[in-house]
GROMACS .gro file of C-alpha atoms in nm:
model
  400
    1MET     CA    1   2.632  -5.671   6.115
    2THR     CA    2   2.865  -5.666   5.815
    3ILE     CA    3   2.835  -5.363   5.591
    4PRO     CA    4   2.967  -5.427   5.237
    5THR     CA    5   3.186  -5.136   5.136
    6SER     CA    6   3.454  -5.075   4.884
    7THR     CA    7   3.739  -4.830   4.910
    8THR     CA    8   3.897  -4.664   4.611
    9THR     CA    9   4.192  -4.430   4.605
   10ALA     CA   10   4.137  -4.163   4.345
   11GLY     CA   11   4.422  -4.070   4.117
   12PRO     CA   12   4.791  -4.018   4.189
   13SER     CA   13   4.919  -3.864   4.508
   14SER     CA   14   4.896  -3.487   4.515
   15ASP     CA   15   5.105  -3.211   4.668
   16ARG     CA   16   4.841  -3.141   4.935
   17ALA     CA   17   4.919  -3.215   5.297
   18PRO     CA   18   4.625  -3.427   5.424
   19ASP     CA   19   4.598  -3.410   5.800
   20GLY     CA   20   4.302  -3.640   5.851
   21GLY     CA   21   3.935  -3.595   5.800
   22THR     CA   22   3.631  -3.763   5.647
   23ILE     CA   23   3.343  -3.594   5.467
   24ILE     CA   24   3.011  -3.777   5.442
   25CYS     CA   25   2.809  -3.674   5.138
   26PHE     CA   26   2.493  -3.865   5.045
   27TYR     CA   27   2.414  -3.646   4.743
   28ALA     CA   28   2.743  -3.606   4.558
   29SER     CA   29   2.676  -3.676   4.193
   30SER     CA   30   2.673  -3.399   3.931
   31ARG     CA   31   2.351  -3.565   3.809
   32TYR     CA   32   2.172  -3.351   4.067
   33ALA     CA   33   2.341  -3.030   3.956
   34SER     CA   34   2.011  -2.850   3.909
   35GLU     CA   35   1.900  -2.906   4.268
   36TYR     CA   36   2.192  -3.013   4.494
   37ARG     CA   37   2.477  -2.821   4.334
   38SER     CA   38   2.707  -2.847   4.629
   39GLY     CA   39   2.782  -3.220   4.659
   40LEU     CA   40   3.102  -3.239   4.456
   41ASP     CA   41   3.184  -2.879   4.551
   42MET     CA   42   3.178  -2.966   4.919
   43ILE     CA   43   3.396  -3.271   4.861
   44ASP     CA   44   3.631  -3.044   4.671
   45LEU     CA   45   3.639  -2.793   4.958
   46ALA     CA   46   3.708  -3.072   5.209
   47TRP     CA   47   3.987  -3.211   4.987
   48ARG     CA   48   4.150  -2.868   4.964
   49ASN     CA   49   4.141  -2.835   5.341
   50GLY     CA   50   4.327  -3.157   5.414
   51PHE     CA   51   4.047  -3.414   5.435
   52ASP     CA   52   4.175  -3.746   5.308
   53ARG     CA   53   3.853  -3.946   5.266
   54ALA     CA   54   3.498  -3.908   5.136
   55ILE     CA   55   3.207  -4.146   5.207
   56VAL     CA   56   2.955  -4.158   4.922
   57SER     CA   57   2.671  -4.377   4.801
   58ASP     CA   58   2.740  -4.661   4.561
   59VAL     CA   59   2.449  -4.550   4.342
   60GLU     CA   60   2.622  -4.219   4.272
   61TYR     CA   61   2.983  -4.339   4.267
   62ASN     CA   62   2.915  -4.624   4.026
   63GLU     CA   63   2.719  -4.397   3.794
   64ALA     CA   64   3.025  -4.184   3.710
   65PRO     CA   65   3.341  -4.303   3.891
   66SER     CA   66   3.562  -4.093   3.665
   67ALA     CA   67   3.401  -3.778   3.802
   68PHE     CA   68   3.537  -3.874   4.144
   69GLU     CA   69   3.863  -4.043   4.044
   70THR     CA   70   4.007  -3.767   3.826
   71ARG     CA   71   3.898  -3.461   4.019
   72PHE     CA   72   4.047  -3.538   4.363
   73PRO     CA   73   4.398  -3.688   4.342
   74GLY     CA   74   4.501  -3.856   4.664
   75LEU     CA   75   4.150  -3.864   4.808
   76THR     CA   76   4.020  -4.202   4.921
   77PHE     CA   77   3.654  -4.285   4.862
   78MET     CA   78   3.460  -4.524   5.081
   79VAL     CA   79   3.155  -4.642   4.888
   80VAL     CA   80   2.861  -4.739   5.109
   81PRO     CA   81   2.565  -4.925   4.957
   82SER     CA   82   2.238  -4.740   4.930
   83PRO     CA   83   1.913  -4.917   5.017
   84VAL     CA   84   1.763  -4.796   4.687
   85ARG     CA   85   1.889  -4.828   4.331
   86GLN     CA   86   1.783  -4.477   4.233
   87GLN     CA   87   1.828  -4.189   4.470
   88ARG     CA   88   1.553  -3.932   4.445
   89LEU     CA   89   1.511  -3.578   4.563
   90LEU     CA   90   1.162  -3.606   4.704
   91TYR     CA   91   1.008  -3.462   5.017
   92ARG     CA   92   0.774  -3.718   5.172
   93PHE     CA   93   0.903  -3.886   5.488
   94THR     CA   94   0.895  -4.227   5.319
   95ASP     CA   95   1.148  -4.093   5.067
   96LEU     CA   96   1.377  -3.988   5.350
   97LEU     CA   97   1.394  -4.336   5.504
   98PRO     CA   98   1.658  -4.461   5.256
   99GLN     CA   99   1.884  -4.170   5.356
  100ILE     CA  100   1.843  -4.251   5.725
  101ILE     CA  101   1.929  -4.617   5.658
  102TRP     CA  102   2.229  -4.513   5.449
  103HIS     CA  103   2.366  -4.293   5.730
  104HIS     CA  104   2.342  -4.585   5.973
  105ARG     CA  105   2.537  -4.797   5.727
  106ALA     CA  106   2.801  -4.527   5.685
  107ALA     CA  107   2.849  -4.501   6.062
  108ALA     CA  108   2.869  -4.879   6.092
  109ALA     CA  109   3.138  -4.885   5.822
  110ILE     CA  110   3.348  -4.632   6.014
  111ARG     CA  111   3.316  -4.834   6.337
  112GLN     CA  112   3.403  -5.152   6.154
  113GLU     CA  113   3.737  -5.002   6.052
  114GLY     CA  114   3.825  -4.933   6.414
  115ALA     CA  115   4.014  -4.606   6.336
  116ARG     CA  116   3.817  -4.293   6.391
  117PRO     CA  117   3.884  -3.994   6.160
  118VAL     CA  118   4.022  -3.683   6.329
  119ARG     CA  119   3.752  -3.467   6.168
  120LEU     CA  120   3.412  -3.581   6.052
  121TRP     CA  121   3.210  -3.347   5.831
  122ILE     CA  122   2.848  -3.444   5.767
  123ALA     CA  123   2.792  -3.222   5.467
  124ASN     CA  124   2.470  -3.224   5.267
  125SER     CA  125   2.161  -3.416   5.367
  126ALA     CA  126   2.215  -3.232   5.696
  127GLN     CA  127   1.843  -3.187   5.760
  128PRO     CA  128   1.710  -3.175   6.115
  129TRP     CA  129   1.584  -3.532   6.094
  130LEU     CA  130   1.935  -3.669   6.018
  131PRO     CA  131   2.026  -3.941   6.274
  132LEU     CA  132   2.326  -3.743   6.403
  133GLY     CA  133   2.355  -3.964   6.708
  134VAL     CA  134   2.481  -4.257   6.500
  135TYR     CA  135   2.805  -4.064   6.441
  136GLN     CA  136   2.876  -3.956   6.797
  137ASP     CA  137   3.150  -4.218   6.844
  138CYS     CA  138   3.285  -4.196   6.487
  139PHE     CA  139   3.529  -3.907   6.514
  140GLY     CA  140   3.836  -3.821   6.716
  141GLU     CA  141   3.854  -3.443   6.762
  142GLN     CA  142   3.598  -3.247   6.561
  143LEU     CA  143   3.244  -3.303   6.438
  144ILE     CA  144   3.118  -3.065   6.166
  145TRP     CA  145   2.745  -3.064   6.098
  146GLY     CA  146   2.588  -2.872   5.819
  147PRO     CA  147   2.491  -2.655   5.654
  148VAL     CA  148   2.172  -2.759   5.837
  149GLY     CA  149   1.856  -2.700   5.642
  150GLY     CA  150   1.491  -2.692   5.737
  151GLY     CA  151   1.362  -2.458   6.001
  152GLY     CA  152   1.154  -2.150   5.970
  153THR     CA  153   0.777  -2.114   5.986
  154ALA     CA  154   0.555  -2.013   5.702
  155PRO     CA  155   0.403  -1.664   5.756
  156ALA     CA  156   0.060  -1.672   5.916
  157ARG     CA  157  -0.083  -1.452   5.640
  158TYR     CA  158   0.037  -1.698   5.381
  159LEU     CA  159  -0.105  -1.999   5.567
  160ALA     CA  160  -0.438  -1.818   5.589
  161THR     CA  161  -0.462  -1.849   5.210
  162CYS     CA  162  -0.384  -2.221   5.205
  163ASP     CA  163  -0.617  -2.519   5.233
  164ARG     CA  164  -0.643  -2.714   5.557
  165SER     CA  165  -0.410  -2.997   5.448
  166THR     CA  166  -0.129  -2.754   5.363
  167ARG     CA  167  -0.167  -2.576   5.698
  168TRP     CA  168  -0.158  -2.916   5.873
  169ARG     CA  169   0.160  -3.023   5.687
  170GLU     CA  170   0.333  -2.698   5.772
  171TRP     CA  171   0.245  -2.727   6.139
  172ALA     CA  172   0.358  -3.091   6.153
  173ARG     CA  173   0.686  -3.014   5.972
  174THR     CA  174   0.769  -2.725   6.207
  175ALA     CA  175   0.687  -2.933   6.517
  176ILE     CA  176   0.897  -3.232   6.406
  177GLU     CA  177   1.192  -3.017   6.309
  178ARG     CA  178   1.193  -2.834   6.640
  179LEU     CA  179   1.183  -3.161   6.833
  180THR     CA  180   1.464  -3.318   6.633
  181ILE     CA  181   1.680  -3.005   6.645
  182ALA     CA  182   1.637  -2.991   7.025
  183ALA     CA  183   1.749  -3.354   7.056
  184LYS     CA  184   2.059  -3.289   6.843
  185VAL     CA  185   2.159  -2.980   7.036
  186ARG     CA  186   2.150  -3.185   7.361
  187LEU     CA  187   2.376  -3.440   7.190
  188LEU     CA  188   2.616  -3.167   7.068
  189THR     CA  189   2.626  -3.018   7.418
  190ARG     CA  190   2.726  -3.353   7.564
  191LEU     CA  191   2.999  -3.394   7.303
  192ARG     CA  192   3.138  -3.049   7.386
  193ARG     CA  193   3.140  -3.131   7.755
  194SER     CA  194   3.351  -3.438   7.676
  195GLY     CA  195   3.618  -3.208   7.538
  196ARG     CA  196   3.558  -3.265   7.167
  197SER     CA  197   3.505  -2.983   6.916
  198VAL     CA  198   3.165  -2.936   6.751
  199THR     CA  199   3.102  -2.699   6.458
  200VAL     CA  200   2.751  -2.631   6.334
  201MET     CA  201   2.652  -2.438   6.019
  202ALA     CA  202   2.301  -2.332   5.922
  203ARG     CA  203   2.139  -2.251   5.586
  204THR     CA  204   1.891  -2.001   5.727
  205ARG     CA  205   1.866  -1.733   5.992
  206GLU     CA  206   1.568  -1.921   6.139
  207VAL     CA  207   1.768  -2.242   6.189
  208ALA     CA  208   2.064  -2.047   6.327
  209ALA     CA  209   1.833  -1.869   6.576
  210ASP     CA  210   1.665  -2.200   6.677
  211LEU     CA  211   2.005  -2.366   6.732
  212ALA     CA  212   2.143  -2.074   6.927
  213ALA     CA  213   1.832  -2.051   7.146
  214LEU     CA  214   1.864  -2.419   7.228
  215GLY     CA  215   2.225  -2.382   7.336
  216ALA     CA  216   2.427  -2.458   7.020
  217GLY     CA  217   2.623  -2.132   7.056
  218ASP     CA  218   2.703  -1.893   6.776
  219VAL     CA  219   2.582  -2.064   6.457
  220PRO     CA  220   2.690  -1.897   6.130
  221VAL     CA  221   2.467  -1.891   5.825
  222VAL     CA  222   2.644  -2.015   5.514
  223SER     CA  223   2.557  -2.090   5.153
  224GLU     CA  224   2.513  -2.433   4.994
  225ILE     CA  225   2.726  -2.305   4.707
  226VAL     CA  226   3.087  -2.323   4.810
  227ALA     CA  227   3.260  -2.243   4.483
  228PRO     CA  228   3.355  -1.872   4.447
  229LEU     CA  229   3.125  -1.689   4.207
  230GLN     CA  230   3.255  -1.460   3.934
  231PRO     CA  231   3.058  -1.193   3.744
  232LEU     CA  232   2.950  -1.277   3.389
  233THR     CA  233   2.892  -1.044   3.102
  234VAL     CA  234   2.529  -0.948   3.049
  235VAL     CA  235   2.414  -0.882   2.692
  236LYS     CA  236   2.079  -0.720   2.739
  237THR     CA  237   1.805  -0.785   2.487
  238ALA     CA  238   1.587  -0.489   2.401
  239THR     CA  239   1.230  -0.540   2.520
  240ALA     CA  240   0.921  -0.323   2.533
  241GLY     CA  241   0.900  -0.360   2.910
  242PRO     CA  242   1.085  -0.513   3.205
  243ARG     CA  243   1.146  -0.886   3.212
  244LEU     CA  244   1.091  -1.079   3.536
  245VAL     CA  245   1.253  -1.423   3.572
  246TRP     CA  246   1.122  -1.681   3.826
  247VAL     CA  247   1.321  -2.001   3.890
  248GLY     CA  248   1.207  -2.282   4.120
  249GLN     CA  249   1.035  -2.617   4.173
  250ASP     CA  250   0.663  -2.660   4.162
  251ILE     CA  251   0.630  -2.699   4.542
  252PRO     CA  252   0.429  -2.489   4.787
  253ARG     CA  253   0.716  -2.311   4.965
  254LYS     CA  254   0.838  -2.162   4.632
  255ASN     CA  255   0.508  -1.974   4.629
  256LEU     CA  256   0.454  -1.931   4.254
  257ALA     CA  257   0.110  -1.788   4.322
  258MET     CA  258   0.272  -1.482   4.479
  259ALA     CA  259   0.497  -1.432   4.177
  260LEU     CA  260   0.193  -1.433   3.944
  261ASP     CA  261   0.016  -1.193   4.178
  262VAL     CA  262   0.311  -0.950   4.195
  263PHE     CA  263   0.347  -0.968   3.817
  264ALA     CA  264  -0.022  -0.890   3.760
  265LYS     CA  265  -0.016  -0.593   4.000
  266LEU     CA  266   0.300  -0.446   3.849
  267ARG     CA  267   0.153  -0.475   3.501
  268ALA     CA  268  -0.174  -0.314   3.604
  269ARG     CA  269  -0.015  -0.028   3.795
  270HIS     CA  270   0.328   0.039   3.638
  271PHE     CA  271   0.445  -0.168   3.341
  272PRO     CA  272   0.182  -0.261   3.078
  273ALA     CA  273   0.448  -0.439   2.869
  274ILE     CA  274   0.617  -0.637   3.148
  275THR     CA  275   0.684  -1.008   3.088
  276LEU     CA  276   0.742  -1.307   3.316
  277ASP     CA  277   0.959  -1.614   3.237
  278ILE     CA  278   0.896  -1.914   3.468
  279HIS     CA  279   1.164  -2.183   3.481
  280GLY     CA  280   1.109  -2.516   3.659
  281VAL     CA  281   0.733  -2.545   3.621
  282ALA     CA  282   0.568  -2.715   3.326
  283ASP     CA  283   0.241  -2.540   3.251
  284THR     CA  284   0.068  -2.335   2.985
  285SER     CA  285  -0.056  -1.980   3.005
  286GLU     CA  286  -0.333  -1.802   2.816
  287ASP     CA  287  -0.146  -1.480   2.891
  288PRO     CA  288   0.116  -1.419   2.616
  289ALA     CA  289   0.321  -1.216   2.864
  290VAL     CA  290   0.377  -1.524   3.084
  291THR     CA  291   0.598  -1.806   2.951
  292TYR     CA  292   0.648  -2.143   3.126
  293HIS     CA  293   0.979  -2.302   3.026
  294GLY     CA  294   0.938  -2.624   3.224
  295TRP     CA  295   1.231  -2.806   3.382
  296THR     CA  296   1.568  -2.660   3.289
  297ALA     CA  297   1.886  -2.870   3.308
  298GLY     CA  298   2.118  -2.663   3.519
  299VAL     CA  299   2.108  -2.285   3.549
  300PRO     CA  300   1.930  -2.086   3.273
  301TRP     CA  301   2.239  -1.874   3.207
  302ASP     CA  302   2.128  -1.779   2.855
  303ARG     CA  303   1.805  -1.636   2.989
  304TYR     CA  304   1.996  -1.451   3.264
  305ARG     CA  305   2.238  -1.302   3.018
  306GLU     CA  306   1.950  -1.137   2.832
  307GLY     CA  307   1.897  -0.919   3.137
  308GLY     CA  308   1.595  -0.866   3.358
  309VAL     CA  309   1.513  -0.895   3.726
  310LEU     CA  310   1.496  -1.222   3.921
  311LEU     CA  311   1.175  -1.259   4.121
  312LEU     CA  312   1.196  -1.494   4.420
  313THR     CA  313   0.876  -1.538   4.623
  314SER     CA  314   0.956  -1.829   4.854
  315TYR     CA  315   0.832  -1.825   5.211
  316ARG     CA  316   1.107  -2.064   5.331
  317GLU     CA  317   1.465  -2.073   5.196
  318GLY     CA  318   1.825  -2.079   5.313
  319LEU     CA  319   2.058  -1.870   5.104
  320PRO     CA  320   1.884  -1.935   4.774
  321SER     CA  321   2.103  -2.062   4.495
  322ALA     CA  322   1.874  -1.889   4.242
  323VAL     CA  323   1.959  -1.547   4.391
  324LEU     CA  324   2.335  -1.617   4.401
  325GLU     CA  325   2.334  -1.736   4.041
  326ALA     CA  326   2.126  -1.440   3.918
  327LEU     CA  327   2.365  -1.199   4.090
  328GLN     CA  328   2.655  -1.382   3.932
  329ALA     CA  329   2.493  -1.335   3.592
  330GLY     CA  330   2.449  -0.963   3.652
  331LEU     CA  331   2.076  -0.954   3.732
  332SER     CA  332   1.923  -0.765   4.016
  333CYS     CA  333   1.671  -0.942   4.242
  334VAL     CA  334   1.331  -0.879   4.394
  335SER     CA  335   1.295  -1.129   4.676
  336THR     CA  336   1.093  -1.198   4.985
  337ASP     CA  337   1.299  -1.125   5.298
  338VAL     CA  338   1.356  -1.495   5.347
  339GLY     CA  339   1.643  -1.696   5.487
  340ALA     CA  340   1.977  -1.517   5.454
  341VAL     CA  341   1.902  -1.315   5.139
  342ALA     CA  342   1.946  -0.986   5.326
  343THR     CA  343   2.308  -1.076   5.405
  344LEU     CA  344   2.392  -1.034   5.035
  345ARG     CA  345   2.356  -0.658   5.048
  346PRO     CA  346   2.498  -0.426   4.911
  347ALA     CA  347   2.413  -0.639   4.604
  348PRO     CA  348   2.115  -0.499   4.410
  349LEU     CA  349   1.824  -0.645   4.606
  350PHE     CA  350   1.471  -0.531   4.679
  351LEU     CA  351   1.327  -0.720   4.981
  352ILE     CA  352   0.954  -0.780   5.015
  353PRO     CA  353   0.854  -0.800   5.382
  354MET     CA  354   0.746  -1.152   5.472
  355ASP     CA  355   0.410  -1.033   5.603
  356ALA     CA  356   0.327  -0.840   5.282
  357TYR     CA  357   0.157  -1.128   5.100
  358PRO     CA  358  -0.116  -1.178   4.994
  359ASN     CA  359  -0.208  -0.810   5.020
  360ILE     CA  360   0.096  -0.615   4.899
  361ASP     CA  361   0.020  -0.248   4.965
  362ASP     CA  362   0.055   0.019   4.698
  363ASP     CA  363   0.355   0.186   4.870
  364THR     CA  364   0.553  -0.139   4.860
  365LEU     CA  365   0.451  -0.197   4.501
  366ASP     CA  366   0.549   0.159   4.398
  367THR     CA  367   0.893   0.126   4.566
  368MET     CA  368   0.944  -0.211   4.397
  369ALA     CA  369   0.855  -0.060   4.061
  370SER     CA  370   1.107   0.219   4.110
  371PHE     CA  371   1.373  -0.037   4.191
  372ILE     CA  372   1.291  -0.239   3.881
  373ARG     CA  373   1.290   0.071   3.661
  374ASP     CA  374   1.633   0.174   3.789
  375GLU     CA  375   1.779  -0.176   3.753
  376VAL     CA  376   1.650  -0.219   3.399
  377ALA     CA  377   1.832   0.106   3.308
  378ARG     CA  378   2.157  -0.012   3.474
  379THR     CA  379   2.430  -0.103   3.227
  380THR     CA  380   2.716  -0.203   3.459
  381TYR     CA  381   2.735  -0.449   3.741
  382ARG     CA  382   2.988  -0.558   4.000
  383LEU     CA  383   2.927  -0.875   4.201
  384GLU     CA  384   2.914  -0.799   4.571
  385GLY     CA  385   2.840  -1.002   4.882
  386ALA     CA  386   2.775  -1.337   4.716
  387ASP     CA  387   3.095  -1.532   4.795
  388HIS     CA  388   3.034  -1.726   5.117
  389ALA     CA  389   3.296  -1.992   5.049
  390PRO     CA  390   3.564  -1.849   5.282
  391SER     CA  391   3.335  -1.883   5.583
  392ILE     CA  392   3.280  -2.257   5.514
  393ALA     CA  393   3.652  -2.307   5.453
  394ARG     CA  394   3.732  -2.145   5.785
  395LEU     CA  395   3.476  -2.353   5.971
  396ILE     CA  396   3.601  -2.686   5.838
  397ALA     CA  397   3.970  -2.601   5.889
  398LYS     CA  398   4.147  -2.831   6.138
  399LYS     CA  399   4.137  -2.698   6.493
  400ASP     CA  400   4.470  -2.639   6.663
   0.00000   0.00000   0.00000
């Protein structure tokens, strides 16, 4: 089968010392900056660590070639055709099929060249369903997989509040992911036994634990965001009560219902003048204290700079970008103890136990209120614990 590809060398030669390596990045365009922030950042990290080629989709490359050509001098792009003309970030299995087809095409293009890259990093789109086996003969020394998403099981107490179809979808998702992860770990074990290096990164503690239990070894948890974060100046706006900020998509695992419940209980018990700003969900509220801002292009930095406390109520996450960005802006965070959020301590975090919802007890609520009261009074902030870029850079470095 002939796979039509085009290869473009971006910019003039640079003073880097490329030593071989290919990064495969299905979502790379800055067009998806509000959801998949890390595409171009991961290509940038690979480029800075000696990778000399990136494989991307034609849909994204052709949309803004200058974004690729000017940013990475000396990096060669292999452009592989996508089976769809518009790539979408949707979550039904039928929407994942184009990605699976694209990965088969990318692997076929590498084989067609006849020269295997020394290192092969399958960056984003590294979900458990990814057809990893198609790349097993496409690298010379090192295969890097991840950060791997998915994994984790919704808390039983949360599922008890859901309708039957939601419970069924959660059960099916968990079962499929565990099966596919198990198959990939067997493949990675075979590759290691053949003497080749395999590096796996996970987005969540749950995925890392699943991979380790299946024999993948020590699997580090890393962030999707690879660019170092720097503190920003917060100019607090005077308000009658605390301001909570919720950021997320209108999908079940973001658990907006819990945010509204926590807000209502805090207002009834502690803060009569508390307000809640919801970004990412288009809706209307009869409660003047709750404001829906709809979809926001990029990060709502202006809202963050006004101060407040980020509220994250997801029941399944990796290392949430919303928390990292809020910390960068100087906000403190109230979050469910999900994914790898706890690893960000000593940053100002209050963790809600995962089994606390839907019936958050008064003691937890009182402790949360004390945290919010203290954080609203805080006037200085120093970013701590939110820069996970060095760990990714170390993991993708060429093995001696």
